[in-house]
């Protein structure tokens, strides 16, 4: 049996490939376990992550065969919500590269990422109520923050599935590119992120995610840490030298 998640290591980034193309990368328990392992590695050695599906689909949802058998205690355990929240809280940004379907749990995984790049074939939405359940792995609250309450309600309560142009118009997708340019587009974005000071990116992400009543204290503490770094001194010195025309 092939691994449900393929991990491709680079010095400053990791490519994570959902690898169940025979079921359109449906997210099963083995995928969840593999994502936990990948998150543990990224927590230990923070890098940008690119998350992509194999076979022309991001993830068509949770594995319905497994989902049908889950009961109360499984729901309370937060199997999918737990891993998606862990993805969201990774130290460095995560970029979802969304080709084809991102439905149900697949959409919720994409929502948990910091960026989403799509293709003209992208279709994203949450049809859970049609299966007698709700989108309980983040969409019920995260989607409202991403696209606003009116559209979130249409997606979550009326089964609307957004195409690529619609998702781009509401900034649920940050960019739409041709399918053969999807992974290169992800690397271009990763290049822009990794050109920044790594610790500044990490702390900015943490400050962005902090609750409102934590500000401005968390901003000041994060800035205090950064003010003491050699990276800050070196980058500001280089900026001033360039402005003075020094080599």
Short mmCIF file of C-alpha atoms in Angstrom, two decimals:
data_model
loop_
_atom_site.label_atom_id
_atom_site.label_comp_id
_atom_site.label_asym_id
_atom_site.label_seq_id
_atom_site.Cartn_x
_atom_site.Cartn_y
_atom_site.Cartn_z
CA UNK A 1 0.00 0.00 0.00
CA UNK A 2 1.35 3.42 -0.92
CA UNK A 3 1.83 6.08 1.73
CA UNK A 4 -1.18 8.42 2.12
CA UNK A 5 1.15 11.42 2.34
CA UNK A 6 4.38 11.92 0.43
CA UNK A 7 6.92 14.25 2.04
CA UNK A 8 9.50 16.04 -0.08
CA UNK A 9 12.17 17.79 2.00
CA UNK A 10 13.99 20.98 1.01
CA UNK A 11 16.27 23.21 3.06
CA UNK A 12 13.70 25.97 3.59
CA UNK A 13 10.42 24.26 2.70
CA UNK A 14 8.58 20.95 2.61
CA UNK A 15 6.17 19.69 -0.06
CA UNK A 16 3.38 17.51 1.35
CA UNK A 17 1.47 15.46 -1.24
CA UNK A 18 -1.87 13.91 -0.37
CA UNK A 19 -1.52 10.55 -2.05
CA UNK A 20 -4.80 8.65 -2.35
CA UNK A 21 -5.67 9.49 -5.96
CA UNK A 22 -7.83 6.37 -6.34
CA UNK A 23 -10.35 7.98 -3.93
CA UNK A 24 -9.60 11.60 -4.91
CA UNK A 25 -7.38 12.00 -1.85
CA UNK A 26 -10.19 11.44 0.63
CA UNK A 27 -8.86 12.11 4.11
CA UNK A 28 -8.86 8.91 6.15
CA UNK A 29 -7.35 8.03 9.53
CA UNK A 30 -4.02 7.07 7.93
CA UNK A 31 -3.85 10.48 6.25
CA UNK A 32 -4.60 12.19 9.55
CA UNK A 33 -1.83 10.21 11.26
CA UNK A 34 0.63 11.06 8.48
CA UNK A 35 -0.28 14.75 8.70
CA UNK A 36 0.36 14.66 12.45
CA UNK A 37 3.81 13.21 11.77
CA UNK A 38 4.51 15.93 9.19
CA UNK A 39 3.35 18.63 11.60
CA UNK A 40 5.62 17.28 14.33
CA UNK A 41 8.59 17.55 11.96
CA UNK A 42 7.63 21.10 10.95
CA UNK A 43 7.21 22.13 14.57
CA UNK A 44 10.68 20.78 15.37
CA UNK A 45 12.31 22.36 12.29
CA UNK A 46 10.04 25.21 11.09
CA UNK A 47 9.82 25.62 7.34
CA UNK A 48 7.24 26.75 4.80
CA UNK A 49 4.95 23.91 3.75
CA UNK A 50 3.31 23.41 0.34
CA UNK A 51 0.30 21.09 0.51
CA UNK A 52 -0.92 19.56 -2.76
CA UNK A 53 -2.99 16.60 -3.91
CA UNK A 54 -1.99 13.97 -6.46
CA UNK A 55 -4.06 13.00 -9.47
CA UNK A 56 -5.61 16.39 -10.26
CA UNK A 57 -7.61 16.67 -7.02
CA UNK A 58 -6.72 18.40 -3.76
CA UNK A 59 -9.02 16.40 -1.48
CA UNK A 60 -12.62 15.52 -2.25
CA UNK A 61 -13.49 15.30 1.44
CA UNK A 62 -13.20 13.00 4.40
CA UNK A 63 -13.34 9.28 3.73
CA UNK A 64 -17.11 8.68 3.74
CA UNK A 65 -16.79 4.96 4.41
CA UNK A 66 -14.92 5.72 7.64
CA UNK A 67 -17.07 8.74 8.45
CA UNK A 68 -20.25 6.67 8.26
CA UNK A 69 -18.99 4.43 11.04
CA UNK A 70 -17.98 7.20 13.42
CA UNK A 71 -20.11 7.86 16.50
CA UNK A 72 -20.43 10.38 19.31
CA UNK A 73 -17.07 9.69 20.93
CA UNK A 74 -15.29 10.01 17.58
CA UNK A 75 -16.87 13.43 17.04
CA UNK A 76 -15.91 14.55 20.54
CA UNK A 77 -12.33 13.43 19.89
CA UNK A 78 -12.08 15.99 17.07
CA UNK A 79 -10.16 13.70 14.74
CA UNK A 80 -10.14 16.05 11.74
CA UNK A 81 -10.57 19.35 13.59
CA UNK A 82 -7.52 18.53 15.71
CA UNK A 83 -5.17 17.96 12.79
CA UNK A 84 -6.49 20.93 10.80
CA UNK A 85 -5.99 23.18 13.81
CA UNK A 86 -2.45 21.84 14.15
CA UNK A 87 -1.81 22.65 10.48
CA UNK A 88 -3.14 26.16 11.04
CA UNK A 89 -0.85 26.67 14.05
CA UNK A 90 2.37 25.55 12.36
CA UNK A 91 5.18 28.03 13.00
CA UNK A 92 5.73 28.94 9.34
CA UNK A 93 3.13 29.57 6.63
CA UNK A 94 1.35 26.73 4.85
CA UNK A 95 0.29 27.08 1.20
CA UNK A 96 -2.56 24.92 -0.14
CA UNK A 97 -2.25 24.20 -3.87
CA UNK A 98 -5.82 23.41 -4.84
CA UNK A 99 -6.45 21.67 -8.14
CA UNK A 100 -9.87 20.13 -8.76
CA UNK A 101 -12.12 19.37 -5.83
CA UNK A 102 -11.61 20.63 -2.28
CA UNK A 103 -14.86 19.59 -0.65
CA UNK A 104 -15.92 18.89 2.92
CA UNK A 105 -12.85 17.97 4.93
CA UNK A 106 -10.69 18.81 1.94
CA UNK A 107 -12.05 22.35 1.93
CA UNK A 108 -11.57 22.62 5.69
CA UNK A 109 -7.94 21.56 5.30
CA UNK A 110 -7.49 24.29 2.68
CA UNK A 111 -9.18 26.86 4.95
CA UNK A 112 -6.70 25.99 7.70
CA UNK A 113 -3.77 26.96 5.47
CA UNK A 114 -2.39 30.49 5.31
CA UNK A 115 -2.57 30.76 1.50
CA UNK A 116 -4.56 28.99 -1.20
CA UNK A 117 -3.60 28.92 -4.89
CA UNK A 118 -6.01 27.30 -7.34
CA UNK A 119 -6.46 26.31 -10.97
CA UNK A 120 -9.41 26.86 -13.33
CA UNK A 121 -10.66 23.41 -12.26
CA UNK A 122 -10.84 24.30 -8.55
CA UNK A 123 -14.19 23.64 -6.87
CA UNK A 124 -14.42 24.36 -3.15
CA UNK A 125 -17.30 24.01 -0.71
CA UNK A 126 -18.91 22.13 2.16
CA UNK A 127 -21.72 19.71 1.30
CA UNK A 128 -21.79 18.11 4.78
CA UNK A 129 -25.47 18.84 5.60
CA UNK A 130 -26.39 16.84 2.50
CA UNK A 131 -24.80 13.85 4.24
CA UNK A 132 -26.59 14.48 7.52
CA UNK A 133 -23.69 16.11 9.36
CA UNK A 134 -22.12 19.56 9.67
CA UNK A 135 -18.74 20.96 8.70
CA UNK A 136 -17.24 20.53 12.16
CA UNK A 137 -13.52 20.63 11.35
CA UNK A 138 -13.20 24.40 11.16
CA UNK A 139 -15.48 25.59 8.37
CA UNK A 140 -18.36 26.49 10.69
CA UNK A 141 -16.27 29.33 12.13
CA UNK A 142 -13.15 29.71 9.96
CA UNK A 143 -15.02 30.19 6.67
CA UNK A 144 -16.95 33.15 8.06
CA UNK A 145 -13.65 34.84 8.89
CA UNK A 146 -12.32 34.15 5.40
CA UNK A 147 -15.24 35.16 3.16
CA UNK A 148 -17.78 36.86 5.42
CA UNK A 149 -20.96 35.58 7.02
CA UNK A 150 -23.43 35.87 4.08
CA UNK A 151 -21.35 33.78 1.68
CA UNK A 152 -20.28 31.39 4.42
CA UNK A 153 -23.93 30.69 5.19
CA UNK A 154 -24.68 30.05 1.52
CA UNK A 155 -21.82 27.55 1.34
CA UNK A 156 -22.52 25.86 4.67
CA UNK A 157 -26.33 25.91 4.71
CA UNK A 158 -27.30 25.78 1.05
CA UNK A 159 -24.53 23.66 -0.40
CA UNK A 160 -23.03 26.26 -2.71
CA UNK A 161 -19.74 25.17 -4.27
CA UNK A 162 -17.49 27.97 -5.50
CA UNK A 163 -15.62 27.70 -8.77
CA UNK A 164 -12.15 29.17 -9.18
CA UNK A 165 -13.27 32.60 -10.38
CA UNK A 166 -15.79 32.95 -7.54
CA UNK A 167 -13.24 31.85 -4.95
CA UNK A 168 -10.67 34.28 -6.34
CA UNK A 169 -13.16 37.15 -6.32
CA UNK A 170 -13.72 36.75 -2.56
CA UNK A 171 -9.99 36.10 -1.93
CA UNK A 172 -10.58 32.56 -0.73
CA UNK A 173 -8.04 31.79 -3.45
CA UNK A 174 -5.11 34.18 -3.58
CA UNK A 175 -4.23 33.28 -7.17
CA UNK A 176 -5.47 31.08 -10.02
CA UNK A 177 -2.92 29.58 -12.39
CA UNK A 178 -2.85 26.88 -15.05
CA UNK A 179 -2.72 23.35 -13.66
CA UNK A 180 0.83 22.76 -14.89
CA UNK A 181 1.93 25.98 -13.16
CA UNK A 182 0.32 25.17 -9.81
CA UNK A 183 3.33 23.74 -8.03
CA UNK A 184 5.74 26.32 -9.51
CA UNK A 185 3.36 29.05 -8.32
CA UNK A 186 3.53 27.58 -4.84
CA UNK A 187 7.31 27.64 -4.95
CA UNK A 188 7.29 31.25 -6.16
CA UNK A 189 5.19 32.22 -3.16
CA UNK A 190 7.46 30.17 -0.88
CA UNK A 191 10.44 32.04 -2.36
CA UNK A 192 8.83 35.35 -1.38
CA UNK A 193 8.15 34.13 2.15
CA UNK A 194 11.59 32.62 2.67
CA UNK A 195 13.23 35.86 1.48
CA UNK A 196 11.92 37.47 4.67
CA UNK A 197 13.61 37.11 8.04
CA UNK A 198 12.48 33.65 9.23
CA UNK A 199 11.89 34.59 12.86
CA UNK A 200 10.05 37.75 11.80
CA UNK A 201 7.72 35.62 9.68
CA UNK A 202 7.13 33.17 12.53
CA UNK A 203 6.37 35.86 15.09
CA UNK A 204 4.20 37.84 12.66
CA UNK A 205 2.11 34.74 12.04
CA UNK A 206 1.75 34.20 15.79
CA UNK A 207 0.77 37.83 16.39
CA UNK A 208 -1.78 37.71 13.56
CA UNK A 209 -3.41 34.67 15.17
CA UNK A 210 -3.42 36.11 18.70
CA UNK A 211 -6.83 37.04 20.16
CA UNK A 212 -7.83 40.71 20.02
CA UNK A 213 -7.46 41.30 23.73
CA UNK A 214 -3.85 40.09 23.61
CA UNK A 215 -2.85 43.15 21.58
CA UNK A 216 -0.79 45.31 21.80
CA UNK A 217 1.12 43.35 24.44
CA UNK A 218 1.96 40.42 22.16
CA UNK A 219 3.03 42.82 19.39
CA UNK A 220 5.42 44.60 21.75
CA UNK A 221 6.88 41.38 23.13
CA UNK A 222 7.42 39.93 19.65
CA UNK A 223 9.03 43.16 18.49
CA UNK A 224 11.28 43.18 21.55
CA UNK A 225 12.53 39.72 20.62
CA UNK A 226 13.17 40.76 17.01
CA UNK A 227 14.94 43.98 18.01
CA UNK A 228 17.62 41.86 19.71
CA UNK A 229 18.36 39.62 16.69
CA UNK A 230 21.44 39.85 14.51
CA UNK A 231 19.20 39.32 11.47
CA UNK A 232 17.40 42.61 12.19
CA UNK A 233 20.72 44.49 12.51
CA UNK A 234 22.17 42.93 9.36
CA UNK A 235 19.08 43.54 7.24
CA UNK A 236 18.66 47.14 8.35
CA UNK A 237 22.36 47.84 7.82
CA UNK A 238 22.15 46.38 4.31
CA UNK A 239 19.07 48.54 3.61
CA UNK A 240 20.84 51.70 4.75
CA UNK A 241 23.94 50.83 2.75
CA UNK A 242 21.89 50.33 -0.40
CA UNK A 243 20.19 53.69 0.13
CA UNK A 244 23.60 55.34 0.42
CA UNK A 245 24.72 53.60 -2.76
CA UNK A 246 27.27 51.42 -1.04
CA UNK A 247 28.12 48.03 -2.59
#
